[in-house]
Tab-separated table of C-alpha atoms and ligand atoms in Angstrom:
chain	number	residue	atom	x	y	z
A	1068	MET	CA	31.795	-13.572	10.298
A	1069	ILE	CA	33.026	-13.801	6.359
A	1070	LEU	CA	30.761	-12.795	4.597
A	1071	LYS	CA	30.747	-16.139	2.624
A	1072	SER	CA	29.796	-18.012	5.874
A	1073	LEU	CA	27.019	-15.593	6.422
A	1074	ARG	CA	25.630	-16.660	3.662
A	1075	THR	CA	25.762	-20.306	4.340
A	1076	TYR	CA	24.395	-19.395	8.546
A	1077	PHE	CA	21.533	-17.463	6.553
A	1078	ASN	CA	20.570	-20.079	4.862
A	1079	ASN	CA	20.587	-23.118	6.408
A	1080	ALA	CA	18.417	-20.639	8.846
A	1081	LEU	CA	15.237	-20.073	7.483
A	1082	LEU	CA	15.552	-23.596	5.565
A	1083	GLY	CA	12.047	-24.956	5.843
A	1084	TYR	CA	10.742	-21.443	6.484
A	1085	TYR	CA	11.190	-20.413	3.238
A	1086	PRO	CA	11.517	-21.350	-0.357
A	1087	ASP	CA	15.204	-21.247	-2.157
A	1088	THR	CA	15.027	-18.362	-4.130
A	1089	GLU	CA	13.762	-16.293	-1.524
A	1090	ILE	CA	16.013	-16.737	1.150
A	1091	LYS	CA	18.546	-15.573	-1.535
A	1092	SER	CA	16.149	-12.589	-2.374
A	1093	PHE	CA	16.314	-11.873	1.607
A	1094	PHE	CA	19.677	-12.767	1.940
A	1095	HIS	CA	20.511	-10.269	-1.529
A	1096	LEU	CA	18.427	-7.243	0.292
A	1097	LEU	CA	19.842	-7.481	3.607
A	1098	SER	CA	23.113	-6.755	1.926
A	1099	GLU	CA	21.947	-4.302	0.095
A	1100	ARG	CA	21.505	-2.406	3.347
A	1101	VAL	CA	23.633	-3.423	5.340
A	1102	LEU	CA	26.449	-3.877	4.191
A	1103	LYS	CA	25.605	-1.516	0.243
A	1104	MET	CA	26.932	-4.495	-1.492
A	1105	LYS	CA	25.259	-5.665	-4.238
A	1106	ARG	CA	24.358	-8.762	-5.450
A	1107	ILE	CA	27.378	-8.604	-8.005
A	1108	ASP	CA	29.529	-7.120	-4.283
A	1109	ILE	CA	28.801	-9.942	-2.466
A	1110	SER	CA	30.423	-12.914	-5.108
A	1111	GLN	CA	33.730	-10.112	-5.032
A	1112	ASN	CA	34.292	-9.676	-1.239
A	1113	LEU	CA	33.464	-13.350	-0.132
A	1114	TYR	CA	36.193	-12.701	2.761
A	1115	ALA	CA	35.307	-9.327	3.652
A	1116	VAL	CA	34.721	-10.366	7.753
A	1117	VAL	CA	31.198	-8.878	8.842
A	1118	SER	CA	30.606	-8.716	12.571
A	1119	GLY	CA	29.868	-6.039	15.452
A	1120	LYS	CA	25.822	-3.933	14.320
A	1121	LYS	CA	26.206	-5.378	10.855
A	1122	TYR	CA	26.353	-8.980	12.294
A	1123	ASP	CA	23.787	-8.356	14.762
A	1124	LYS	CA	21.348	-6.887	12.124
A	1125	PHE	CA	21.459	-10.443	10.070
A	1126	GLN	CA	20.852	-12.237	12.934
A	1127	LYS	CA	17.486	-9.542	14.189
A	1128	ALA	CA	16.376	-10.337	10.253
A	1129	ILE	CA	17.022	-14.167	10.638
A	1130	ASP	CA	15.396	-14.158	13.849
A	1131	GLY	CA	11.980	-11.835	12.276
A	1132	LEU	CA	12.253	-14.175	9.305
A	1133	LYS	CA	11.302	-17.154	11.811
A	1134	LYS	CA	8.352	-15.472	12.590
A	1135	TYR	CA	7.087	-14.303	9.182
A	1136	GLU	CA	7.283	-10.668	10.298
A	1137	PRO	CA	7.465	-9.444	6.221
A	1138	ILE	CA	11.042	-7.706	5.079
A	1139	GLN	CA	9.852	-4.736	4.146
A	1140	TYR	CA	8.228	-4.333	8.613
A	1141	ILE	CA	12.526	-5.624	9.483
A	1142	LEU	CA	14.266	-3.349	6.885
A	1143	GLY	CA	11.609	0.006	7.916
A	1144	ASP	CA	10.739	1.222	4.360
A	1145	THR	CA	9.994	-0.132	1.102
A	1146	GLU	CA	9.121	1.309	-2.493
A	1147	PHE	CA	6.311	2.206	-3.824
A	1148	TYR	CA	5.933	3.996	-7.262
A	1149	GLY	CA	9.315	5.234	-7.333
A	1150	LEU	CA	9.164	6.625	-3.870
A	1151	VAL	CA	10.487	5.172	-0.575
A	1152	PHE	CA	7.795	5.006	2.011
A	1153	LYS	CA	8.653	4.079	6.172
A	1154	VAL	CA	6.549	0.638	6.946
A	1155	ASN	CA	5.793	-0.333	9.824
A	1156	PRO	CA	2.936	-3.018	11.709
A	1157	SER	CA	0.210	0.097	12.146
A	1158	VAL	CA	0.112	0.623	8.487
A	1159	LEU	CA	0.082	-1.840	5.803
A	1160	ILE	CA	2.626	-3.071	2.441
A	1161	PRO	CA	1.864	-0.883	0.002
A	1162	ARG	CA	0.939	-3.517	-2.645
A	1163	PRO	CA	1.614	-3.312	-6.315
A	1164	GLU	CA	-1.705	-3.437	-7.510
A	1165	THR	CA	-2.175	-0.309	-5.699
A	1166	GLU	CA	0.485	0.957	-7.957
A	1167	GLU	CA	-1.808	0.733	-11.165
A	1168	LEU	CA	-4.489	2.654	-9.231
A	1169	VAL	CA	-1.943	5.286	-8.437
A	1170	GLN	CA	-0.636	4.952	-12.756
A	1171	TRP	CA	-4.286	4.639	-13.505
A	1172	ILE	CA	-5.040	8.237	-12.097
A	1173	ILE	CA	-2.165	10.122	-12.923
A	1174	ASN	CA	-3.314	8.852	-16.596
A	1175	CYS	CA	-5.746	10.415	-16.440
A	1176	HIS	CA	-5.173	13.252	-15.702
A	1177	SER	CA	-1.799	14.552	-15.854
A	1178	GLU	CA	-2.637	15.865	-19.535
A	1179	GLN	CA	-5.470	18.902	-17.777
A	1180	ASN	CA	-5.149	22.321	-17.173
A	1181	LYS	CA	-2.016	22.664	-14.745
A	1182	GLU	CA	-3.026	25.770	-13.581
A	1183	THR	CA	-6.062	25.184	-12.224
A	1184	GLU	CA	-6.012	23.233	-8.716
A	1185	LEU	CA	-6.883	19.216	-8.508
A	1186	ASN	CA	-8.218	18.698	-4.804
A	1187	ILE	CA	-8.136	15.483	-3.979
A	1188	LEU	CA	-8.689	13.264	-0.659
A	1189	ASP	CA	-7.229	9.635	-0.261
A	1190	ILE	CA	-9.433	7.919	1.833
A	1191	GLY	CA	-7.927	4.885	4.454
A	1192	THR	CA	-4.811	6.613	3.203
A	1193	GLY	CA	-2.150	4.444	5.547
A	1194	SER	CA	1.402	4.260	4.501
A	1195	GLY	CA	0.160	7.911	2.330
A	1196	CYS	CA	1.269	5.871	-0.521
A	1197	ILE	CA	-1.649	6.661	-3.224
A	1198	ALA	CA	-1.685	10.108	-1.553
A	1199	ILE	CA	2.698	10.951	-0.993
A	1200	SER	CA	2.819	9.717	-5.685
A	1201	LEU	CA	-0.883	12.206	-6.718
A	1202	ALA	CA	0.967	15.313	-5.062
A	1203	LYS	CA	4.051	13.908	-6.153
A	1204	ASN	CA	3.342	13.476	-9.458
A	1205	LEU	CA	0.570	15.433	-10.073
A	1206	SER	CA	1.519	18.854	-9.508
A	1207	ASN	CA	-1.590	21.256	-9.679
A	1208	ALA	CA	-3.222	18.941	-6.534
A	1209	LYS	CA	-3.353	19.257	-3.953
A	1210	VAL	CA	-3.947	16.645	-2.182
A	1211	PHE	CA	-5.443	15.656	1.401
A	1212	ALA	CA	-5.316	12.519	3.435
A	1213	LEU	CA	-7.620	10.511	5.606
A	1214	ASP	CA	-7.728	7.531	7.982
A	1215	ILE	CA	-9.165	6.317	11.509
A	1216	SER	CA	-5.059	5.479	13.027
A	1217	ASN	CA	-3.258	8.051	14.586
A	1218	ASP	CA	-0.159	5.759	14.738
A	1219	ALA	CA	-0.737	5.267	10.563
A	1220	LEU	CA	-1.071	9.216	10.109
A	1221	LYS	CA	2.589	9.794	12.229
A	1222	THR	CA	3.830	7.587	9.436
A	1223	ALA	CA	2.788	8.780	6.641
A	1224	LYS	CA	3.259	12.169	7.986
A	1225	GLN	CA	6.866	11.227	8.210
A	1226	ASN	CA	6.214	10.047	4.439
A	1227	ALA	CA	5.284	13.705	2.959
A	1228	VAL	CA	8.599	14.872	4.597
A	1229	ASN	CA	11.264	12.068	3.667
A	1230	ASN	CA	9.581	12.300	-0.025
A	1231	GLU	CA	9.018	16.396	0.087
A	1232	VAL	CA	5.307	16.812	-1.078
A	1233	GLU	CA	2.423	18.478	0.902
A	1234	VAL	CA	-0.301	16.292	2.261
A	1235	GLU	CA	-3.534	17.625	5.265
A	1236	PHE	CA	-4.217	14.870	6.780
A	1237	ILE	CA	-7.443	14.159	8.424
A	1238	GLU	CA	-7.800	11.390	11.768
A	1239	ALA	CA	-11.277	10.540	11.704
A	1240	ASP	CA	-13.552	7.394	10.779
A	1241	ILE	CA	-14.729	7.615	7.474
A	1242	LEU	CA	-17.865	5.502	8.606
A	1243	ASP	CA	-18.725	8.492	10.850
A	1244	TRP	CA	-16.846	11.791	9.419
A	1245	ASP	CA	-17.929	15.188	9.268
A	1246	CYS	CA	-16.314	16.382	6.318
A	1247	GLY	CA	-18.124	19.706	7.228
A	1248	ASN	CA	-17.763	21.858	3.496
A	1249	LEU	CA	-14.772	20.743	1.882
A	1250	GLU	CA	-15.205	19.655	-2.101
A	1251	PHE	CA	-12.957	17.206	-4.160
A	1252	ASP	CA	-12.045	16.612	-7.815
A	1253	ILE	CA	-11.083	13.678	-7.163
A	1254	ILE	CA	-11.407	10.902	-4.347
A	1255	VAL	CA	-9.729	7.759	-3.893
A	1256	SER	CA	-9.570	4.635	-1.682
A	1257	ASN	CA	-8.055	1.801	-0.982
A	1258	PRO	CA	-10.155	0.891	2.063
A	1259	PRO	CA	-10.376	-2.480	3.814
A	1260	TYR	CA	-12.062	-5.342	1.546
A	1261	VAL	CA	-10.357	-8.890	3.088
A	1262	ARG	CA	-13.615	-10.695	4.142
A	1263	GLU	CA	-12.949	-13.074	6.960
A	1264	LEU	CA	-13.764	-15.802	5.257
A	1265	GLU	CA	-10.713	-15.238	2.872
A	1266	LYS	CA	-7.978	-15.699	5.883
A	1267	GLU	CA	-7.849	-19.341	4.857
A	1268	GLY	CA	-5.830	-18.392	1.629
A	1269	MET	CA	-3.546	-15.712	3.136
A	1270	SER	CA	-0.132	-16.128	4.202
A	1271	ALA	CA	1.231	-15.578	7.991
A	1272	ASN	CA	3.133	-12.746	7.117
A	1273	VAL	CA	0.024	-10.719	6.564
A	1274	LEU	CA	-2.268	-12.794	8.773
A	1275	GLU	CA	0.355	-12.070	11.664
A	1276	HIS	CA	1.908	-8.643	10.991
A	1277	GLU	CA	0.264	-6.573	9.246
A	1278	PRO	CA	-2.818	-3.969	10.966
A	1279	HIS	CA	-6.068	-6.861	10.915
A	1280	LEU	CA	-7.989	-2.962	11.049
A	1281	ALA	CA	-6.892	-2.264	7.478
A	1282	LEU	CA	-8.046	-4.902	5.193
A	1283	PHE	CA	-10.565	-7.418	7.357
A	1284	VAL	CA	-14.243	-6.843	6.370
A	1285	LYS	CA	-17.188	-8.892	7.978
A	1286	ASP	CA	-19.076	-11.596	4.948
A	1287	ASP	CA	-22.306	-10.226	6.034
A	1288	ASP	CA	-21.490	-6.798	5.132
A	1289	ALA	CA	-18.153	-6.975	2.931
A	1290	LEU	CA	-18.512	-3.571	0.493
A	1291	LEU	CA	-19.739	-1.602	4.514
A	1292	PHE	CA	-16.803	0.867	2.792
A	1293	TYR	CA	-17.481	1.344	-0.033
A	1294	ARG	CA	-21.487	2.268	0.336
A	1295	ASN	CA	-20.390	4.756	3.090
A	1296	ILE	CA	-17.273	6.587	0.778
A	1297	THR	CA	-19.601	6.128	-2.347
A	1298	GLU	CA	-22.673	7.995	0.099
A	1299	ILE	CA	-20.603	11.141	0.657
A	1300	SER	CA	-19.066	11.546	-2.379
A	1301	LYS	CA	-22.298	12.202	-3.312
A	1302	THR	CA	-21.827	15.124	-1.364
A	1303	ILE	CA	-17.870	16.034	-1.210
A	1304	LEU	CA	-17.001	15.624	-4.831
A	1305	LYS	CA	-17.494	17.970	-8.080
A	1306	PRO	CA	-20.556	17.310	-9.805
A	1307	ASN	CA	-18.682	15.293	-13.162
A	1308	GLY	CA	-16.053	14.174	-9.991
A	1309	GLN	CA	-14.217	10.913	-10.604
A	1310	LEU	CA	-14.238	8.610	-7.616
A	1311	TYR	CA	-11.306	5.710	-7.961
A	1312	PHE	CA	-11.294	2.265	-5.654
A	1313	GLU	CA	-9.332	-0.302	-5.234
A	1314	ILE	CA	-11.462	-3.826	-5.239
A	1315	ASN	CA	-11.292	-7.618	-3.660
A	1316	GLU	CA	-11.231	-9.472	-6.908
A	1317	SER	CA	-14.596	-11.367	-6.261
A	1318	LEU	CA	-16.428	-8.171	-5.716
A	1319	GLY	CA	-15.463	-6.320	-9.251
A	1320	GLU	CA	-20.071	-6.808	-10.596
A	1321	ARG	CA	-20.779	-6.018	-7.127
A	1322	THR	CA	-18.890	-2.779	-6.378
A	1323	LYS	CA	-20.105	-2.084	-10.386
A	1324	ASP	CA	-23.595	-1.846	-8.916
A	1325	LEU	CA	-23.464	-0.036	-5.683
A	1326	LEU	CA	-22.323	3.074	-8.263
A	1327	VAL	CA	-25.092	2.071	-10.657
A	1328	ASN	CA	-27.984	2.145	-8.249
A	1329	ASN	CA	-26.098	5.401	-6.747
A	1330	ASP	CA	-26.323	6.862	-10.441
A	1331	PHE	CA	-22.307	7.835	-10.761
A	1332	LYS	CA	-21.913	7.568	-14.482
A	1333	SER	CA	-19.270	6.117	-16.822
A	1334	ILE	CA	-17.755	3.212	-14.335
A	1335	GLU	CA	-14.570	0.946	-15.660
A	1336	LEU	CA	-13.377	-1.740	-13.354
A	1337	LYS	CA	-10.159	-2.340	-14.383
A	1338	ARG	CA	-7.668	-5.816	-14.252
A	1339	ASP	CA	-4.577	-6.457	-12.657
A	1340	ILE	CA	-1.268	-7.771	-13.514
A	1341	PHE	CA	-3.153	-10.596	-12.023
A	1342	ASP	CA	-5.336	-9.906	-14.885
A	1343	LYS	CA	-8.015	-9.712	-11.855
A	1344	ASP	CA	-10.760	-7.363	-11.473
A	1345	ARG	CA	-8.925	-4.867	-8.695
A	1346	MET	CA	-9.540	-1.412	-9.393
A	1347	ILE	CA	-13.086	0.958	-10.368
A	1348	LYS	CA	-13.225	4.469	-12.144
A	1349	ALA	CA	-16.872	5.950	-11.332
A	1350	ILE	CA	-18.117	10.067	-12.506
A	1351	LYS	CA	-20.593	11.825	-9.941
A	1352	ARG	CA	-23.175	12.893	-12.632
B	2891	LIG	C1	-5.799	-1.363	3.364
B	2891	LIG	S1	-6.232	-0.165	4.042
B	2891	LIG	C2	-5.092	0.787	3.123
B	2891	LIG	C3	-3.661	1.317	2.621
B	2891	LIG	C4	-3.192	2.561	2.130
B	2891	LIG	N1	-3.497	3.137	1.094
B	2891	LIG	C5	-2.521	1.681	0.949
B	2891	LIG	O1	-3.392	1.578	-0.073
B	2891	LIG	O2	-1.524	0.917	1.035
B	2891	LIG	C6	-6.678	0.660	4.490
B	2891	LIG	C7	-6.634	1.494	5.617
B	2891	LIG	O3	-8.564	2.429	6.063
B	2891	LIG	C8	-8.071	2.921	7.094
B	2891	LIG	N2	-9.558	2.041	8.040
B	2891	LIG	C9	-9.779	1.351	8.430
B	2891	LIG	N3	-10.928	1.453	8.461
B	2891	LIG	C10	-11.270	2.352	8.594
B	2891	LIG	C11	-12.323	4.001	9.114
B	2891	LIG	N4	-13.451	3.370	9.692
B	2891	LIG	N5	-12.039	5.534	8.778
B	2891	LIG	C12	-10.626	5.087	7.971
B	2891	LIG	N6	-9.989	4.804	8.015
B	2891	LIG	C13	-9.843	3.402	8.085
B	2891	LIG	C14	-6.692	1.879	8.188
B	2891	LIG	O4	-6.218	1.797	8.824
B	2891	LIG	C15	-6.233	1.232	6.781
B	2891	LIG	O5	-4.761	2.788	6.562
């Protein structure tokens, strides 16, 4: 099939499933990946023939998109903080809000003495996006990353290799973790924080394809992970060590109270680019 006809076929197949602009953007992403053609190249090669495996990849993408599979899972990777991360249904697709959390940590620590090692623990690492971005950008960091999911850790390990950083991975349940004598300067976590009651407003590509283990908490215990990680941090954070959380936009004040009640100081609640309460930082006394 020639490229011009493939584009029309692709648009028509997905009509009614997604807005027109989104279908165009999927087509451009796939063309870049499968045909190595940027937007400008497409208009200049409308009569190029797309066949065999290349055509099959477009057809497979149409089939997946019709089932609302996220385009990142279909492509097999995504970009986060300027790095490429492999993603699959065992890991949450990294979000731009989380890049802001990473940026905050890097801003706070990049000026520190490079001679002093900075021990960092990322809890609920998923694809490894937070841990690996910090390891890549803070030259004095020694990064540990923990997750309960063995499949997620396999992906995260691959991402660490691909991005050429060393991260120590730990398979454990943070709600029942014997941390031994580890001590950290920084603990960061983007734990599950979506309440079951919030499912209603969520789109099919998230609800039906991203791991529920990474997303949901019970309505009556939304701060389960925050309470637990704050408690553990009282033991394994060094004095003046810093705790960073990504948070549920509706639970900013409650998360802040939790940290105040646990005697953390200098608590800062920060909004994301969408002007929602999204992250919090606190210092251990
Ligand atoms: C919201 S995702 C965050 C993933 C990644 N850090 C990110 O920001 O994209 C939460 C992660 O916590 C992990 N998780 C869920 N329950 C856990 C538990 N009890 N102990 C450790 N990790 C857990 C999930 O497997 C998932 O990878």
